[in-house]
């Protein structure tokens, strides 16, 4: 998202991502290889920040850094998946999360080829975002085509399959979110039967209040009404802190503070995935932040990640996906974000 953009970045993100979701059939070897890649960016320079100079163990667990491919959709559409995966491997990424399986790729590609291509570059396909529901009965969403969605996720070998759509299908009342929770429990049970975890990715609106009971935070309804053994969460940390900025007061103005990290520390098993996004604090912005590359903003990832990974038995229980909705230059974003996250050290 541009720092000077006057559009609604959250709405734009939702609509654009929704348009990206889908699966292509058929492929050729040439399409699998993609267009020739441009020369790789120079290796990340050594970090000289205070975080980088720390002597503790790395905050980021080895093998757990991924990237949401939505951030690189421009490169996938012009170069193809192979050159993009090659760059990500050079930058030190271990995993990829899909937002659809074509993303305008330069040429068609099958799921089997996509899975093999990722693995050949040392990248583990960890999850994917799919639409929640649609008025189109043929739409590629959980509500309309659950079996197909799960078939494709299974073909890719995904351990997680989820949606970036908020649970607003039936409205913003407590009962509406209870109904959405029932949907999610159904999808979670179907995913679990295939050895996968269903998850929901938040934006800031999930932390708003029920329209029929402004004392109730909708995110709390989601947590309470979904089965913790069936429904998991992917906290988008940037949007969670945006939610903190926007919804730390109820509609009547009474205080309702919350700390996003506390949700995770109370139920760490419910958060197998995270989106690591950064933002510059900007109280004049309706969302409280202006999105930027990871490491250039004000979200304290040394604190957040280490607080989670230092919990007993939790160091390797989570996956951290870098993301930027609209990076100025997507390869640069990917490289710099990886370098920053790898530089972070625990405080001794």
mmCIF file of C-alpha atoms in Angstrom:
data_model
loop_
_atom_site.group_PDB
_atom_site.id
_atom_site.type_symbol
_atom_site.label_atom_id
_atom_site.label_comp_id
_atom_site.label_asym_id
_atom_site.label_seq_id
_atom_site.Cartn_x
_atom_site.Cartn_y
_atom_site.Cartn_z
ATOM 1 C CA UNK A 1 0.000 0.000 0.000
ATOM 2 C CA UNK A 2 1.392 3.371 -0.923
ATOM 3 C CA UNK A 3 2.122 5.631 1.980
ATOM 4 C CA UNK A 4 0.286 8.421 0.195
ATOM 5 C CA UNK A 5 -2.684 6.368 -0.966
ATOM 6 C CA UNK A 6 -6.096 7.836 -0.147
ATOM 7 C CA UNK A 7 -7.982 4.620 -0.941
ATOM 8 C CA UNK A 8 -9.172 2.151 1.681
ATOM 9 C CA UNK A 9 -6.188 -0.258 1.879
ATOM 10 C CA UNK A 10 -8.026 -2.957 3.790
ATOM 11 C CA UNK A 11 -10.923 -3.077 1.336
ATOM 12 C CA UNK A 12 -8.550 -2.956 -1.635
ATOM 13 C CA UNK A 13 -6.540 -5.809 -0.140
ATOM 14 C CA UNK A 14 -9.638 -7.957 0.328
ATOM 15 C CA UNK A 15 -11.094 -7.349 -3.121
ATOM 16 C CA UNK A 16 -7.807 -7.731 -4.969
ATOM 17 C CA UNK A 17 -6.899 -10.928 -3.162
ATOM 18 C CA UNK A 18 -10.365 -12.333 -3.751
ATOM 19 C CA UNK A 19 -9.827 -11.774 -7.460
ATOM 20 C CA UNK A 20 -6.553 -13.666 -7.314
ATOM 21 C CA UNK A 21 -8.033 -16.877 -5.932
ATOM 22 C CA UNK A 22 -8.485 -19.783 -8.331
ATOM 23 C CA UNK A 23 -6.870 -22.835 -9.834
ATOM 24 C CA UNK A 24 -5.581 -23.340 -13.376
ATOM 25 C CA UNK A 25 -5.513 -26.659 -15.186
ATOM 26 C CA UNK A 26 -3.042 -27.942 -17.775
ATOM 27 C CA UNK A 27 0.588 -26.970 -18.258
ATOM 28 C CA UNK A 28 3.655 -27.209 -20.420
ATOM 29 C CA UNK A 29 7.268 -27.640 -19.429
ATOM 30 C CA UNK A 30 8.030 -24.155 -20.696
ATOM 31 C CA UNK A 31 5.308 -22.680 -18.492
ATOM 32 C CA UNK A 32 6.672 -24.580 -15.513
ATOM 33 C CA UNK A 33 10.063 -23.032 -15.980
ATOM 34 C CA UNK A 34 8.660 -19.527 -16.461
ATOM 35 C CA UNK A 35 10.322 -16.617 -18.142
ATOM 36 C CA UNK A 36 13.990 -15.951 -17.659
ATOM 37 C CA UNK A 37 14.635 -14.245 -14.364
ATOM 38 C CA UNK A 38 16.433 -10.970 -13.981
ATOM 39 C CA UNK A 39 19.770 -11.116 -12.161
ATOM 40 C CA UNK A 40 19.367 -11.729 -8.463
ATOM 41 C CA UNK A 41 19.595 -8.829 -6.107
ATOM 42 C CA UNK A 42 22.777 -8.536 -4.128
ATOM 43 C CA UNK A 43 22.997 -10.570 -0.943
ATOM 44 C CA UNK A 44 21.576 -8.794 2.097
ATOM 45 C CA UNK A 45 24.075 -6.585 3.847
ATOM 46 C CA UNK A 46 24.956 -7.375 7.435
ATOM 47 C CA UNK A 47 22.489 -5.846 9.878
ATOM 48 C CA UNK A 48 24.027 -3.197 12.114
ATOM 49 C CA UNK A 49 20.960 -2.279 14.138
ATOM 50 C CA UNK A 50 20.695 -2.860 17.854
ATOM 51 C CA UNK A 51 18.624 -5.965 17.164
ATOM 52 C CA UNK A 52 21.226 -7.276 14.756
ATOM 53 C CA UNK A 53 24.044 -6.741 17.236
ATOM 54 C CA UNK A 54 22.377 -8.841 19.940
ATOM 55 C CA UNK A 55 24.194 -11.903 21.251
ATOM 56 C CA UNK A 56 21.180 -14.079 22.013
ATOM 57 C CA UNK A 57 19.944 -16.894 19.818
ATOM 58 C CA UNK A 58 18.023 -15.926 16.681
ATOM 59 C CA UNK A 59 14.444 -14.908 17.407
ATOM 60 C CA UNK A 60 13.306 -16.611 14.198
ATOM 61 C CA UNK A 61 13.373 -20.414 14.466
ATOM 62 C CA UNK A 62 15.287 -22.107 11.631
ATOM 63 C CA UNK A 63 13.120 -23.440 8.822
ATOM 64 C CA UNK A 64 10.087 -21.332 9.736
ATOM 65 C CA UNK A 65 10.321 -18.213 7.574
ATOM 66 C CA UNK A 66 7.802 -18.045 4.758
ATOM 67 C CA UNK A 67 6.287 -15.444 2.498
ATOM 68 C CA UNK A 68 2.746 -14.852 1.270
ATOM 69 C CA UNK A 69 3.019 -14.996 -2.520
ATOM 70 C CA UNK A 70 0.364 -12.308 -2.857
ATOM 71 C CA UNK A 71 3.221 -9.898 -2.112
ATOM 72 C CA UNK A 72 4.998 -11.106 -5.253
ATOM 73 C CA UNK A 73 2.036 -11.358 -7.596
ATOM 74 C CA UNK A 74 3.609 -8.878 -10.015
ATOM 75 C CA UNK A 75 6.698 -11.042 -10.391
ATOM 76 C CA UNK A 76 4.730 -14.293 -10.682
ATOM 77 C CA UNK A 77 2.583 -12.816 -13.433
ATOM 78 C CA UNK A 78 5.552 -11.600 -15.494
ATOM 79 C CA UNK A 79 8.288 -14.146 -14.724
ATOM 80 C CA UNK A 80 6.461 -17.293 -13.659
ATOM 81 C CA UNK A 81 6.809 -19.248 -10.441
ATOM 82 C CA UNK A 82 10.264 -20.750 -11.069
ATOM 83 C CA UNK A 83 12.265 -17.482 -11.122
ATOM 84 C CA UNK A 84 10.300 -16.204 -8.141
ATOM 85 C CA UNK A 85 10.980 -19.350 -6.132
ATOM 86 C CA UNK A 86 14.650 -19.175 -7.085
ATOM 87 C CA UNK A 87 14.876 -15.628 -5.715
ATOM 88 C CA UNK A 88 13.092 -16.559 -2.504
ATOM 89 C CA UNK A 89 15.495 -19.424 -1.936
ATOM 90 C CA UNK A 90 18.421 -17.005 -2.322
ATOM 91 C CA UNK A 91 16.887 -14.698 0.253
ATOM 92 C CA UNK A 92 16.671 -17.443 2.862
ATOM 93 C CA UNK A 93 12.985 -18.304 2.757
ATOM 94 C CA UNK A 94 11.873 -21.779 3.803
ATOM 95 C CA UNK A 95 8.149 -21.738 3.022
ATOM 96 C CA UNK A 96 5.519 -20.207 0.764
ATOM 97 C CA UNK A 97 1.858 -19.480 1.330
ATOM 98 C CA UNK A 98 -0.410 -19.254 -1.701
ATOM 99 C CA UNK A 99 -3.227 -16.819 -2.492
ATOM 100 C CA UNK A 100 -4.530 -18.896 -5.365
ATOM 101 C CA UNK A 101 -2.453 -21.235 -7.482
ATOM 102 C CA UNK A 102 -2.016 -19.197 -10.644
ATOM 103 C CA UNK A 103 -1.702 -15.543 -9.583
ATOM 104 C CA UNK A 104 -1.544 -14.581 -13.242
ATOM 105 C CA UNK A 105 1.426 -16.878 -13.763
ATOM 106 C CA UNK A 106 3.268 -16.667 -17.060
ATOM 107 C CA UNK A 107 1.645 -19.753 -18.529
ATOM 108 C CA UNK A 108 -0.612 -22.494 -17.091
ATOM 109 C CA UNK A 109 0.651 -24.847 -14.402
ATOM 110 C CA UNK A 110 -0.763 -27.917 -12.685
ATOM 111 C CA UNK A 111 -0.837 -28.435 -8.962
ATOM 112 C CA UNK A 112 1.583 -31.362 -9.223
ATOM 113 C CA UNK A 113 4.040 -29.191 -11.121
ATOM 114 C CA UNK A 114 3.613 -26.333 -8.688
ATOM 115 C CA UNK A 115 4.265 -28.614 -5.724
ATOM 116 C CA UNK A 116 7.364 -30.087 -7.382
ATOM 117 C CA UNK A 117 8.636 -26.671 -8.388
ATOM 118 C CA UNK A 118 8.420 -25.350 -4.834
ATOM 119 C CA UNK A 119 10.116 -28.409 -3.389
ATOM 120 C CA UNK A 120 12.870 -28.288 -6.027
ATOM 121 C CA UNK A 121 13.734 -24.816 -4.734
ATOM 122 C CA UNK A 122 13.706 -25.943 -1.112
ATOM 123 C CA UNK A 123 10.410 -24.216 -0.358
ATOM 124 C CA UNK A 124 7.676 -25.892 1.648
ATOM 125 C CA UNK A 125 4.101 -25.008 0.574
ATOM 126 C CA UNK A 126 2.637 -24.335 4.007
ATOM 127 C CA UNK A 127 -0.845 -22.959 3.327
ATOM 128 C CA UNK A 128 -3.202 -21.122 1.013
ATOM 129 C CA UNK A 129 -5.946 -18.497 1.135
ATOM 130 C CA UNK A 130 -9.290 -19.362 -0.460
ATOM 131 C CA UNK A 131 -12.546 -17.411 -0.490
ATOM 132 C CA UNK A 132 -15.105 -18.047 2.250
ATOM 133 C CA UNK A 133 -18.375 -17.727 0.313
ATOM 134 C CA UNK A 134 -19.900 -16.284 -2.851
ATOM 135 C CA UNK A 135 -23.270 -15.771 -4.484
ATOM 136 C CA UNK A 136 -21.938 -17.766 -7.436
ATOM 137 C CA UNK A 137 -22.639 -21.476 -6.850
ATOM 138 C CA UNK A 138 -19.601 -22.389 -8.935
ATOM 139 C CA UNK A 139 -17.208 -20.102 -7.079
ATOM 140 C CA UNK A 140 -13.957 -21.521 -5.755
ATOM 141 C CA UNK A 141 -14.812 -20.965 -2.088
ATOM 142 C CA UNK A 142 -15.230 -23.062 1.043
ATOM 143 C CA UNK A 143 -18.984 -22.529 1.096
ATOM 144 C CA UNK A 144 -19.595 -23.344 -2.561
ATOM 145 C CA UNK A 145 -16.923 -25.944 -3.391
ATOM 146 C CA UNK A 146 -15.462 -27.346 -0.176
ATOM 147 C CA UNK A 147 -14.497 -30.717 -1.645
ATOM 148 C CA UNK A 148 -12.623 -29.153 -4.575
ATOM 149 C CA UNK A 149 -10.813 -26.715 -2.270
ATOM 150 C CA UNK A 150 -9.657 -29.553 -0.040
ATOM 151 C CA UNK A 151 -8.775 -31.804 -2.990
ATOM 152 C CA UNK A 152 -6.455 -29.126 -4.358
ATOM 153 C CA UNK A 153 -4.880 -28.395 -0.984
ATOM 154 C CA UNK A 154 -4.251 -32.086 -0.497
ATOM 155 C CA UNK A 155 -2.712 -32.385 -3.966
ATOM 156 C CA UNK A 156 -0.256 -29.628 -3.046
ATOM 157 C CA UNK A 157 0.590 -31.325 0.228
ATOM 158 C CA UNK A 158 -0.583 -28.360 2.293
ATOM 159 C CA UNK A 159 -0.823 -28.743 6.043
ATOM 160 C CA UNK A 160 -3.001 -25.626 6.361
ATOM 161 C CA UNK A 161 -5.843 -24.310 4.230
ATOM 162 C CA UNK A 162 -7.705 -21.151 5.145
ATOM 163 C CA UNK A 163 -9.425 -17.941 4.233
ATOM 164 C CA UNK A 164 -8.539 -14.262 4.487
ATOM 165 C CA UNK A 165 -12.226 -13.347 4.508
ATOM 166 C CA UNK A 166 -13.752 -12.061 7.714
ATOM 167 C CA UNK A 167 -16.683 -13.934 9.300
ATOM 168 C CA UNK A 168 -19.167 -11.279 8.151
ATOM 169 C CA UNK A 169 -21.233 -13.568 5.923
ATOM 170 C CA UNK A 170 -24.377 -13.178 8.017
ATOM 171 C CA UNK A 171 -23.708 -9.733 9.440
ATOM 172 C CA UNK A 172 -21.987 -8.164 12.454
ATOM 173 C CA UNK A 173 -24.218 -9.325 15.294
ATOM 174 C CA UNK A 174 -23.274 -11.913 17.892
ATOM 175 C CA UNK A 175 -25.642 -14.476 16.373
ATOM 176 C CA UNK A 176 -24.306 -13.743 12.887
ATOM 177 C CA UNK A 177 -20.807 -14.579 14.018
ATOM 178 C CA UNK A 178 -22.028 -17.690 15.786
ATOM 179 C CA UNK A 179 -23.461 -18.834 12.442
ATOM 180 C CA UNK A 180 -20.170 -18.088 10.712
ATOM 181 C CA UNK A 181 -18.387 -20.025 13.455
ATOM 182 C CA UNK A 182 -20.587 -23.021 12.649
ATOM 183 C CA UNK A 183 -19.470 -22.752 9.021
ATOM 184 C CA UNK A 184 -15.848 -22.627 10.090
ATOM 185 C CA UNK A 185 -16.283 -25.661 12.366
ATOM 186 C CA UNK A 186 -17.689 -27.558 9.384
ATOM 187 C CA UNK A 187 -14.733 -26.616 7.187
ATOM 188 C CA UNK A 188 -12.342 -27.395 10.013
ATOM 189 C CA UNK A 189 -13.775 -30.865 10.523
ATOM 190 C CA UNK A 190 -13.527 -31.607 6.799
ATOM 191 C CA UNK A 191 -9.931 -30.353 6.689
ATOM 192 C CA UNK A 192 -8.972 -32.328 9.790
ATOM 193 C CA UNK A 193 -10.346 -35.516 8.215
ATOM 194 C CA UNK A 194 -7.695 -35.028 5.515
ATOM 195 C CA UNK A 195 -4.864 -34.227 7.888
ATOM 196 C CA UNK A 196 -5.005 -30.440 7.418
ATOM 197 C CA UNK A 197 -5.823 -27.438 9.595
ATOM 198 C CA UNK A 198 -8.425 -24.875 8.553
ATOM 199 C CA UNK A 199 -7.550 -21.288 9.514
ATOM 200 C CA UNK A 200 -8.891 -17.748 9.324
ATOM 201 C CA UNK A 201 -6.691 -14.704 8.634
ATOM 202 C CA UNK A 202 -7.766 -11.461 10.267
ATOM 203 C CA UNK A 203 -7.911 -7.871 9.141
ATOM 204 C CA UNK A 204 -8.598 -5.045 11.594
ATOM 205 C CA UNK A 205 -12.410 -5.225 11.384
ATOM 206 C CA UNK A 206 -12.491 -8.533 13.248
ATOM 207 C CA UNK A 207 -11.624 -6.584 16.399
ATOM 208 C CA UNK A 208 -14.687 -4.344 16.102
ATOM 209 C CA UNK A 209 -17.780 -4.703 18.261
ATOM 210 C CA UNK A 210 -21.059 -6.510 17.675
ATOM 211 C CA UNK A 211 -23.716 -4.158 16.343
ATOM 212 C CA UNK A 212 -26.351 -5.644 18.673
ATOM 213 C CA UNK A 213 -24.103 -5.718 21.733
ATOM 214 C CA UNK A 214 -21.327 -3.110 21.614
ATOM 215 C CA UNK A 215 -19.745 -4.558 24.755
ATOM 216 C CA UNK A 216 -18.781 -7.697 22.818
ATOM 217 C CA UNK A 217 -15.726 -7.794 20.568
ATOM 218 C CA UNK A 218 -16.454 -9.884 17.493
ATOM 219 C CA UNK A 219 -13.047 -11.576 17.515
ATOM 220 C CA UNK A 220 -13.872 -12.914 20.979
ATOM 221 C CA UNK A 221 -17.058 -14.447 19.587
ATOM 222 C CA UNK A 222 -15.054 -16.170 16.872
ATOM 223 C CA UNK A 223 -12.634 -17.628 19.417
ATOM 224 C CA UNK A 224 -15.378 -18.737 21.780
ATOM 225 C CA UNK A 225 -17.692 -20.281 19.198
ATOM 226 C CA UNK A 226 -15.175 -22.172 17.053
ATOM 227 C CA UNK A 227 -13.851 -25.545 18.136
ATOM 228 C CA UNK A 228 -10.149 -25.115 19.027
ATOM 229 C CA UNK A 229 -9.437 -28.567 17.637
ATOM 230 C CA UNK A 230 -10.979 -27.679 14.273
ATOM 231 C CA UNK A 231 -10.502 -23.960 13.636
ATOM 232 C CA UNK A 232 -7.170 -22.163 13.807
ATOM 233 C CA UNK A 233 -6.096 -18.564 13.355
ATOM 234 C CA UNK A 234 -3.451 -16.878 11.254
ATOM 235 C CA UNK A 235 -2.848 -13.590 13.012
ATOM 236 C CA UNK A 236 -1.927 -10.824 10.624
ATOM 237 C CA UNK A 237 0.081 -8.878 13.160
ATOM 238 C CA UNK A 238 -0.069 -5.572 11.283
ATOM 239 C CA UNK A 239 -3.851 -5.672 10.986
ATOM 240 C CA UNK A 240 -4.180 -6.799 14.604
ATOM 241 C CA UNK A 241 -2.302 -3.705 15.772
ATOM 242 C CA UNK A 242 -4.382 -1.633 13.399
ATOM 243 C CA UNK A 243 -7.398 -3.155 15.131
ATOM 244 C CA UNK A 244 -5.910 -2.164 18.469
ATOM 245 C CA UNK A 245 -5.629 1.418 17.226
ATOM 246 C CA UNK A 246 -9.165 1.488 15.839
ATOM 247 C CA UNK A 247 -11.085 -0.492 18.443
ATOM 248 C CA UNK A 248 -9.556 0.163 21.863
ATOM 249 C CA UNK A 249 -12.721 2.108 22.652
ATOM 250 C CA UNK A 250 -16.296 0.928 22.356
ATOM 251 C CA UNK A 251 -18.753 2.860 20.178
ATOM 252 C CA UNK A 252 -19.874 4.837 23.261
ATOM 253 C CA UNK A 253 -16.285 5.922 23.931
ATOM 254 C CA UNK A 254 -15.618 3.732 26.970
ATOM 255 C CA UNK A 255 -12.141 2.145 27.090
ATOM 256 C CA UNK A 256 -11.734 -1.393 25.746
ATOM 257 C CA UNK A 257 -7.960 -1.873 25.464
ATOM 258 C CA UNK A 258 -6.457 -5.106 24.222
ATOM 259 C CA UNK A 259 -3.027 -6.390 23.268
ATOM 260 C CA UNK A 260 -2.842 -8.642 20.156
ATOM 261 C CA UNK A 261 0.064 -10.620 21.594
ATOM 262 C CA UNK A 262 -2.047 -11.595 24.612
ATOM 263 C CA UNK A 263 -4.455 -13.503 22.377
ATOM 264 C CA UNK A 264 -1.579 -15.648 21.181
ATOM 265 C CA UNK A 265 0.026 -16.161 24.585
ATOM 266 C CA UNK A 266 -3.292 -17.350 26.046
ATOM 267 C CA UNK A 267 -3.911 -19.909 23.276
ATOM 268 C CA UNK A 268 -0.677 -20.400 21.331
ATOM 269 C CA UNK A 269 -1.838 -23.707 19.850
ATOM 270 C CA UNK A 270 -4.580 -21.868 17.945
ATOM 271 C CA UNK A 271 -2.084 -19.745 16.001
ATOM 272 C CA UNK A 272 0.054 -22.016 13.804
ATOM 273 C CA UNK A 273 0.551 -19.243 11.215
ATOM 274 C CA UNK A 274 1.348 -15.538 11.337
ATOM 275 C CA UNK A 275 1.609 -12.749 8.801
ATOM 276 C CA UNK A 276 4.612 -10.576 9.527
ATOM 277 C CA UNK A 277 3.769 -7.138 8.164
ATOM 278 C CA UNK A 278 5.203 -3.831 9.308
ATOM 279 C CA UNK A 279 3.865 -0.312 9.533
ATOM 280 C CA UNK A 280 4.949 3.171 10.464
ATOM 281 C CA UNK A 281 2.773 4.544 13.253
ATOM 282 C CA UNK A 282 0.540 7.292 11.899
ATOM 283 C CA UNK A 283 -2.299 8.398 14.197
ATOM 284 C CA UNK A 284 -3.609 10.599 11.384
ATOM 285 C CA UNK A 285 -4.263 7.517 9.262
ATOM 286 C CA UNK A 286 -7.616 5.824 9.869
ATOM 287 C CA UNK A 287 -5.794 2.511 10.325
ATOM 288 C CA UNK A 288 -3.125 3.901 12.636
ATOM 289 C CA UNK A 289 -0.228 2.747 10.449
ATOM 290 C CA UNK A 290 1.250 3.129 6.982
ATOM 291 C CA UNK A 291 2.397 -0.221 5.618
ATOM 292 C CA UNK A 292 6.102 -0.629 4.906
ATOM 293 C CA UNK A 293 8.763 -3.304 4.465
ATOM 294 C CA UNK A 294 9.400 -5.479 7.496
ATOM 295 C CA UNK A 295 12.023 -3.771 9.636
ATOM 296 C CA UNK A 296 11.213 -0.250 8.463
ATOM 297 C CA UNK A 297 8.195 0.193 10.714
ATOM 298 C CA UNK A 298 7.302 0.459 14.372
ATOM 299 C CA UNK A 299 5.985 -3.019 15.154
ATOM 300 C CA UNK A 300 8.402 -4.671 17.583
ATOM 301 C CA UNK A 301 8.974 -8.078 16.019
ATOM 302 C CA UNK A 302 11.874 -8.883 18.306
ATOM 303 C CA UNK A 303 9.419 -8.684 21.184
ATOM 304 C CA UNK A 304 6.477 -10.347 19.461
ATOM 305 C CA UNK A 305 8.189 -13.351 17.899
ATOM 306 C CA UNK A 306 10.439 -14.085 20.876
ATOM 307 C CA UNK A 307 7.460 -13.915 23.270
ATOM 308 C CA UNK A 308 5.774 -16.665 21.271
ATOM 309 C CA UNK A 309 8.757 -18.873 20.504
ATOM 310 C CA UNK A 310 10.053 -18.777 24.089
ATOM 311 C CA UNK A 311 6.890 -20.442 25.383
ATOM 312 C CA UNK A 312 7.553 -24.027 26.398
ATOM 313 C CA UNK A 313 7.199 -26.344 23.417
ATOM 314 C CA UNK A 314 6.279 -23.528 21.026
ATOM 315 C CA UNK A 315 9.537 -22.605 19.282
ATOM 316 C CA UNK A 316 8.868 -24.746 16.213
ATOM 317 C CA UNK A 317 5.064 -24.774 16.452
ATOM 318 C CA UNK A 318 4.515 -21.643 14.347
ATOM 319 C CA UNK A 319 5.181 -20.380 10.832
ATOM 320 C CA UNK A 320 6.016 -16.738 10.104
ATOM 321 C CA UNK A 321 4.975 -15.422 6.698
ATOM 322 C CA UNK A 322 6.347 -12.054 5.550
ATOM 323 C CA UNK A 323 3.858 -9.952 3.623
ATOM 324 C CA UNK A 324 3.302 -6.498 2.155
ATOM 325 C CA UNK A 325 0.048 -5.775 0.328
ATOM 326 C CA UNK A 326 1.607 -3.430 -2.211
ATOM 327 C CA UNK A 327 5.398 -3.253 -1.939
ATOM 328 C CA UNK A 328 7.241 -0.607 -3.929
ATOM 329 C CA UNK A 329 9.490 -3.336 -5.378
ATOM 330 C CA UNK A 330 8.464 -6.834 -4.385
ATOM 331 C CA UNK A 331 11.846 -8.589 -4.648
ATOM 332 C CA UNK A 332 13.430 -5.812 -2.605
ATOM 333 C CA UNK A 333 10.697 -6.195 0.001
ATOM 334 C CA UNK A 334 11.259 -9.950 0.167
ATOM 335 C CA UNK A 335 15.037 -9.636 0.464
ATOM 336 C CA UNK A 336 15.061 -6.863 3.059
ATOM 337 C CA UNK A 337 12.321 -8.430 5.162
ATOM 338 C CA UNK A 338 14.164 -11.740 5.326
ATOM 339 C CA UNK A 339 17.435 -10.030 6.234
ATOM 340 C CA UNK A 340 15.769 -8.089 9.040
ATOM 341 C CA UNK A 341 13.933 -11.052 10.533
ATOM 342 C CA UNK A 342 17.033 -13.243 10.416
ATOM 343 C CA UNK A 343 19.008 -10.495 12.190
ATOM 344 C CA UNK A 344 16.772 -10.364 15.254
ATOM 345 C CA UNK A 345 18.240 -11.825 18.427
ATOM 346 C CA UNK A 346 16.713 -12.642 21.768
ATOM 347 C CA UNK A 347 17.635 -10.398 24.661
ATOM 348 C CA UNK A 348 20.042 -12.075 27.031
#
